[in-house]
Short mmCIF file of C-alpha atoms in Angstrom, two decimals:
data_model
loop_
_atom_site.label_atom_id
_atom_site.label_comp_id
_atom_site.label_asym_id
_atom_site.label_seq_id
_atom_site.Cartn_x
_atom_site.Cartn_y
_atom_site.Cartn_z
CA UNK R 1 -57.06 -22.74 12.64
CA UNK R 2 -54.65 -20.87 14.90
CA UNK R 3 -56.18 -18.63 17.56
CA UNK R 4 -54.70 -15.95 19.79
CA UNK R 5 -56.51 -14.17 22.63
CA UNK R 6 -54.95 -11.34 24.60
CA UNK R 7 -56.05 -10.04 27.99
CA UNK R 8 -56.80 -7.58 29.34
CA UNK R 9 -57.98 -5.47 26.40
CA UNK R 10 -56.75 -2.35 28.21
CA UNK R 11 -54.55 -1.81 31.25
CA UNK R 12 -53.90 1.40 33.15
CA UNK R 13 -50.91 1.52 35.49
CA UNK R 14 -49.23 4.10 37.62
CA UNK R 15 -45.56 4.69 36.89
CA UNK R 16 -43.57 2.04 38.75
CA UNK R 17 -46.54 -0.33 39.15
CA UNK R 18 -45.48 -3.70 37.71
CA UNK R 19 -47.96 -5.97 35.92
CA UNK R 20 -48.35 -8.69 33.27
CA UNK R 21 -50.11 -9.04 29.95
CA UNK R 22 -51.47 -12.42 28.88
CA UNK R 23 -51.51 -14.11 25.47
CA UNK R 24 -53.38 -17.42 25.19
CA UNK R 25 -52.96 -19.40 21.99
CA UNK R 26 -54.02 -22.58 20.22
CA UNK R 27 -51.95 -23.87 17.31
CA UNK R 28 -51.36 -27.20 15.63
CA UNK R 29 -47.60 -26.83 15.91
CA UNK R 30 -45.86 -23.75 17.27
CA UNK R 31 -42.99 -22.46 15.17
CA UNK R 32 -42.66 -19.26 17.16
CA UNK R 33 -44.51 -16.76 19.34
CA UNK R 34 -43.80 -13.09 18.76
CA UNK R 35 -44.39 -9.96 20.83
CA UNK R 36 -44.66 -6.57 19.16
CA UNK R 37 -45.19 -3.03 20.40
CA UNK R 38 -47.32 -0.66 18.32
CA UNK R 39 -47.55 3.10 18.80
CA UNK R 40 -50.51 5.04 17.34
CA UNK R 41 -50.22 5.53 13.58
CA UNK R 42 -47.14 3.33 13.31
CA UNK R 43 -46.39 -0.25 12.34
CA UNK R 44 -45.68 -2.97 14.91
CA UNK R 45 -42.15 -2.91 16.34
CA UNK R 46 -40.57 -6.29 17.05
CA UNK R 47 -39.78 -7.07 20.70
CA UNK R 48 -39.27 -10.83 21.26
CA UNK R 49 -39.46 -14.27 19.70
CA UNK R 50 -40.07 -17.35 21.86
CA UNK R 51 -39.78 -20.82 20.35
CA UNK R 52 -40.41 -23.38 23.08
CA UNK R 53 -42.11 -23.75 26.46
CA UNK R 54 -39.96 -22.56 29.33
CA UNK R 55 -38.11 -20.02 27.24
CA UNK R 56 -37.72 -16.47 28.59
CA UNK R 57 -36.43 -13.28 26.96
CA UNK R 58 -35.73 -9.89 28.56
CA UNK R 59 -35.25 -6.37 27.27
CA UNK R 60 -35.03 -3.41 29.62
CA UNK R 61 -38.25 -3.40 31.69
CA UNK R 62 -39.90 -6.17 29.64
CA UNK R 63 -39.71 -9.92 30.12
CA UNK R 64 -41.54 -12.47 27.97
CA UNK R 65 -42.23 -16.05 29.05
CA UNK R 66 -43.81 -19.01 27.26
CA UNK R 67 -45.76 -22.11 28.27
CA UNK R 68 -47.52 -24.64 26.04
CA UNK R 69 -50.75 -22.66 26.14
CA UNK R 70 -49.87 -19.04 26.88
CA UNK R 71 -47.27 -16.34 27.02
CA UNK R 72 -46.85 -13.51 29.46
CA UNK R 73 -45.27 -10.12 28.95
CA UNK R 74 -44.13 -8.86 32.35
CA UNK R 75 -43.53 -5.14 32.72
CA UNK R 76 -41.40 -4.14 35.70
CA UNK R 77 -41.55 -0.58 37.04
CA UNK R 78 -43.13 0.83 33.87
CA UNK R 79 -42.61 4.38 32.68
CA UNK R 80 -45.01 6.59 30.68
CA UNK R 81 -42.97 5.91 27.53
CA UNK R 82 -43.97 2.25 27.79
CA UNK R 83 -47.53 3.28 26.90
CA UNK R 84 -48.48 1.52 23.65
CA UNK R 85 -50.48 -1.39 22.26
CA UNK R 86 -48.73 -4.72 22.79
CA UNK R 87 -49.47 -7.39 20.21
CA UNK R 88 -48.89 -11.12 20.47
CA UNK R 89 -48.69 -13.32 17.36
CA UNK R 90 -48.07 -16.99 16.61
CA UNK R 91 -46.58 -18.73 13.62
CA UNK R 92 -48.50 -21.98 13.79
CA UNK R 93 -47.36 -23.81 10.68
CA UNK R 94 -50.70 -25.59 10.15
CA UNK R 95 -50.98 -27.44 6.84
CA UNK R 96 -47.48 -26.51 5.79
CA UNK R 97 -48.23 -22.81 5.60
CA UNK R 98 -45.42 -20.41 4.89
CA UNK R 99 -43.23 -19.11 7.67
CA UNK R 100 -44.26 -15.59 8.58
CA UNK R 101 -47.98 -16.16 8.14
CA UNK R 102 -48.70 -14.87 11.62
CA UNK R 103 -51.97 -14.94 13.54
CA UNK R 104 -52.21 -11.89 15.80
CA UNK R 105 -54.26 -11.23 18.90
CA UNK R 106 -56.27 -8.03 19.16
CA UNK R 107 -53.67 -6.43 21.43
CA UNK R 108 -53.55 -4.94 24.93
CA UNK R 109 -53.59 -1.15 25.19
CA UNK R 110 -51.23 -0.18 27.99
CA UNK R 111 -51.37 3.29 29.52
CA UNK R 112 -48.82 4.27 32.16
CA UNK R 113 -49.62 7.41 34.13
CA UNK R 114 -46.82 9.51 35.68
CA UNK Y 1 -30.57 -0.89 7.75
CA UNK Y 2 -33.05 1.84 6.91
CA UNK Y 3 -36.12 -0.21 7.81
CA UNK Y 4 -39.17 -1.08 5.74
CA UNK Y 5 -40.48 1.90 3.80
CA UNK Y 6 -44.07 2.31 2.61
CA UNK Y 7 -45.56 4.92 0.32
CA UNK Y 8 -47.88 6.76 0.54
CA UNK Y 9 -48.53 7.04 4.28
CA UNK Y 10 -52.11 8.08 3.73
CA UNK Y 11 -54.48 7.66 0.80
CA UNK Y 12 -58.03 8.92 0.51
CA UNK Y 13 -59.98 7.66 -2.47
CA UNK Y 14 -63.54 7.49 -3.68
CA UNK Y 15 -65.40 4.20 -3.91
CA UNK Y 16 -64.78 2.51 -7.22
CA UNK Y 17 -61.33 4.01 -7.80
CA UNK Y 18 -58.14 1.96 -8.08
CA UNK Y 19 -55.24 2.49 -5.68
CA UNK Y 20 -51.66 1.22 -5.57
CA UNK Y 21 -49.30 1.09 -2.61
CA UNK Y 22 -45.55 0.54 -2.63
CA UNK Y 23 -43.29 -1.23 -0.16
CA UNK Y 24 -39.49 -1.20 -0.05
CA UNK Y 25 -38.23 -3.96 2.27
CA UNK Y 26 -34.98 -4.04 4.21
CA UNK Y 27 -32.37 -4.57 1.52
CA UNK Y 28 -31.04 -8.01 2.44
CA UNK Y 29 -34.48 -9.47 3.26
CA UNK Y 30 -35.77 -11.89 0.64
CA UNK Y 31 -39.16 -12.47 2.27
CA UNK Y 32 -41.90 -9.85 1.97
CA UNK Y 33 -45.38 -9.86 3.48
CA UNK Y 34 -48.54 -7.76 3.22
CA UNK Y 35 -50.91 -7.50 6.17
CA UNK Y 36 -54.08 -5.49 6.76
CA UNK Y 37 -55.10 -3.96 10.10
CA UNK Y 38 -58.42 -2.44 11.03
CA UNK Y 39 -59.04 -0.27 14.09
CA UNK Y 40 -58.78 -2.15 17.37
CA UNK Y 41 -57.65 -5.40 15.74
CA UNK Y 42 -54.35 -7.10 15.18
CA UNK Y 43 -52.89 -7.32 11.66
CA UNK Y 44 -54.25 -10.01 9.31
CA UNK Y 45 -52.09 -11.82 6.76
CA UNK Y 46 -52.79 -11.07 3.10
CA UNK Y 47 -49.93 -12.44 1.01
CA UNK Y 48 -46.28 -13.51 1.02
CA UNK Y 49 -43.38 -13.32 -1.46
CA UNK Y 50 -40.09 -15.12 -1.39
CA UNK Y 51 -37.88 -13.17 -3.76
CA UNK Y 52 -40.14 -12.50 -6.77
CA UNK Y 53 -42.43 -15.50 -6.28
CA UNK Y 54 -45.81 -15.03 -4.61
CA UNK Y 55 -46.04 -18.21 -2.54
CA UNK Y 56 -49.19 -17.77 -0.48
CA UNK Y 57 -52.38 -15.70 -0.53
CA UNK Y 58 -55.06 -15.39 2.10
CA UNK Y 59 -58.71 -16.04 1.40
CA UNK Y 60 -59.12 -12.41 2.51
CA UNK Y 61 -57.45 -11.37 -0.73
CA UNK Y 62 -60.33 -11.02 -3.17
CA UNK Y 63 -59.93 -10.85 -6.94
CA UNK Y 64 -59.83 -7.06 -6.66
CA UNK Y 65 -56.48 -7.27 -4.89
CA UNK Y 66 -53.22 -7.99 -6.69
CA UNK Y 67 -49.66 -7.87 -5.46
CA UNK Y 68 -46.38 -8.01 -7.32
CA UNK Y 69 -42.72 -8.06 -6.47
CA UNK Y 70 -40.81 -7.64 -9.73
CA UNK Y 71 -37.13 -8.59 -9.53
CA UNK Y 72 -37.54 -9.55 -5.89
CA UNK Y 73 -37.01 -6.03 -4.59
CA UNK Y 74 -39.88 -3.60 -3.91
CA UNK Y 75 -43.50 -4.74 -3.94
CA UNK Y 76 -46.77 -3.15 -4.95
CA UNK Y 77 -50.29 -3.88 -3.73
CA UNK Y 78 -53.13 -2.76 -5.99
CA UNK Y 79 -56.79 -2.63 -5.06
CA UNK Y 80 -59.21 -2.27 -7.95
CA UNK Y 81 -62.74 -0.86 -7.63
CA UNK Y 82 -62.26 0.06 -3.99
CA UNK Y 83 -65.09 -0.46 -1.51
CA UNK Y 84 -65.69 1.20 1.85
CA UNK Y 85 -64.81 -2.09 3.55
CA UNK Y 86 -61.29 -1.78 2.14
CA UNK Y 87 -60.60 1.12 4.51
CA UNK Y 88 -57.76 -0.06 6.76
CA UNK Y 89 -54.04 0.22 7.44
CA UNK Y 90 -52.04 -1.81 4.93
CA UNK Y 91 -48.79 -3.00 6.44
CA UNK Y 92 -45.75 -4.41 4.69
CA UNK Y 93 -43.15 -6.50 6.49
CA UNK Y 94 -39.94 -8.26 5.55
CA UNK Y 95 -37.73 -10.93 7.06
CA UNK Y 96 -34.34 -12.42 6.33
CA UNK Y 97 -35.21 -16.10 6.62
CA UNK Y 98 -37.71 -18.65 7.79
CA UNK Y 99 -38.73 -18.28 11.43
CA UNK Y 100 -36.96 -14.92 11.60
CA UNK Y 101 -39.02 -12.06 13.03
CA UNK Y 102 -40.98 -9.87 10.66
CA UNK Y 103 -40.03 -6.19 10.57
CA UNK Y 104 -42.94 -3.95 9.71
CA UNK Y 105 -43.16 -0.62 7.96
CA UNK Y 106 -45.38 2.18 9.23
CA UNK Y 107 -48.14 1.28 6.83
CA UNK Y 108 -50.41 3.02 4.35
CA UNK Y 109 -53.71 4.17 5.81
CA UNK Y 110 -56.44 3.87 3.18
CA UNK Y 111 -59.74 5.70 3.54
CA UNK Y 112 -62.46 4.95 0.99
CA UNK Y 113 -65.25 7.53 0.91
#
């Protein structure tokens, strides 16, 4: 069974204070690792897909990296509008399951203070 | 691309009542998913459609839950004889192909009293 653990559960930063969120995973065969952002009362918003170890993706102040056991979401010089819950999910493909049957972590709640 | 649309946004019902939610996926997406999210947790997979065919269901989906996607367009999720444990956010997502990212709607928040 696929497992995803995110840390820390909550992170408070000052505006401009860079940091990283961690996503540790175990899967039988990784099809893809996904990062989402979720604002209160809304659905998850897609950020990145990573497919293989060593891959990196960037978007504005966010950069996602992937190893064989974990992924990091690096936030450079965050702003208050980056405050949200960040979710990590894997598509593990165990037992020939359908694509899109994602296993999510519990999320990291990021708060950026001005 | 108008995004995934879900209706209603909020539903309050009494225990034992039946409820039905609707999802309209992004128009060119042939894959449609239902997930459930409780407070402080990540979403959990419930079921998956490719076009009109329901191809996979989670063990979480009890006999009281049924989903349909007639004609491969919109989908409905019905919960019969609701229980307090059914209270959650029900999320719909769609994607254009295998290993493509899922795009989620803003969900239907169900409260069972």
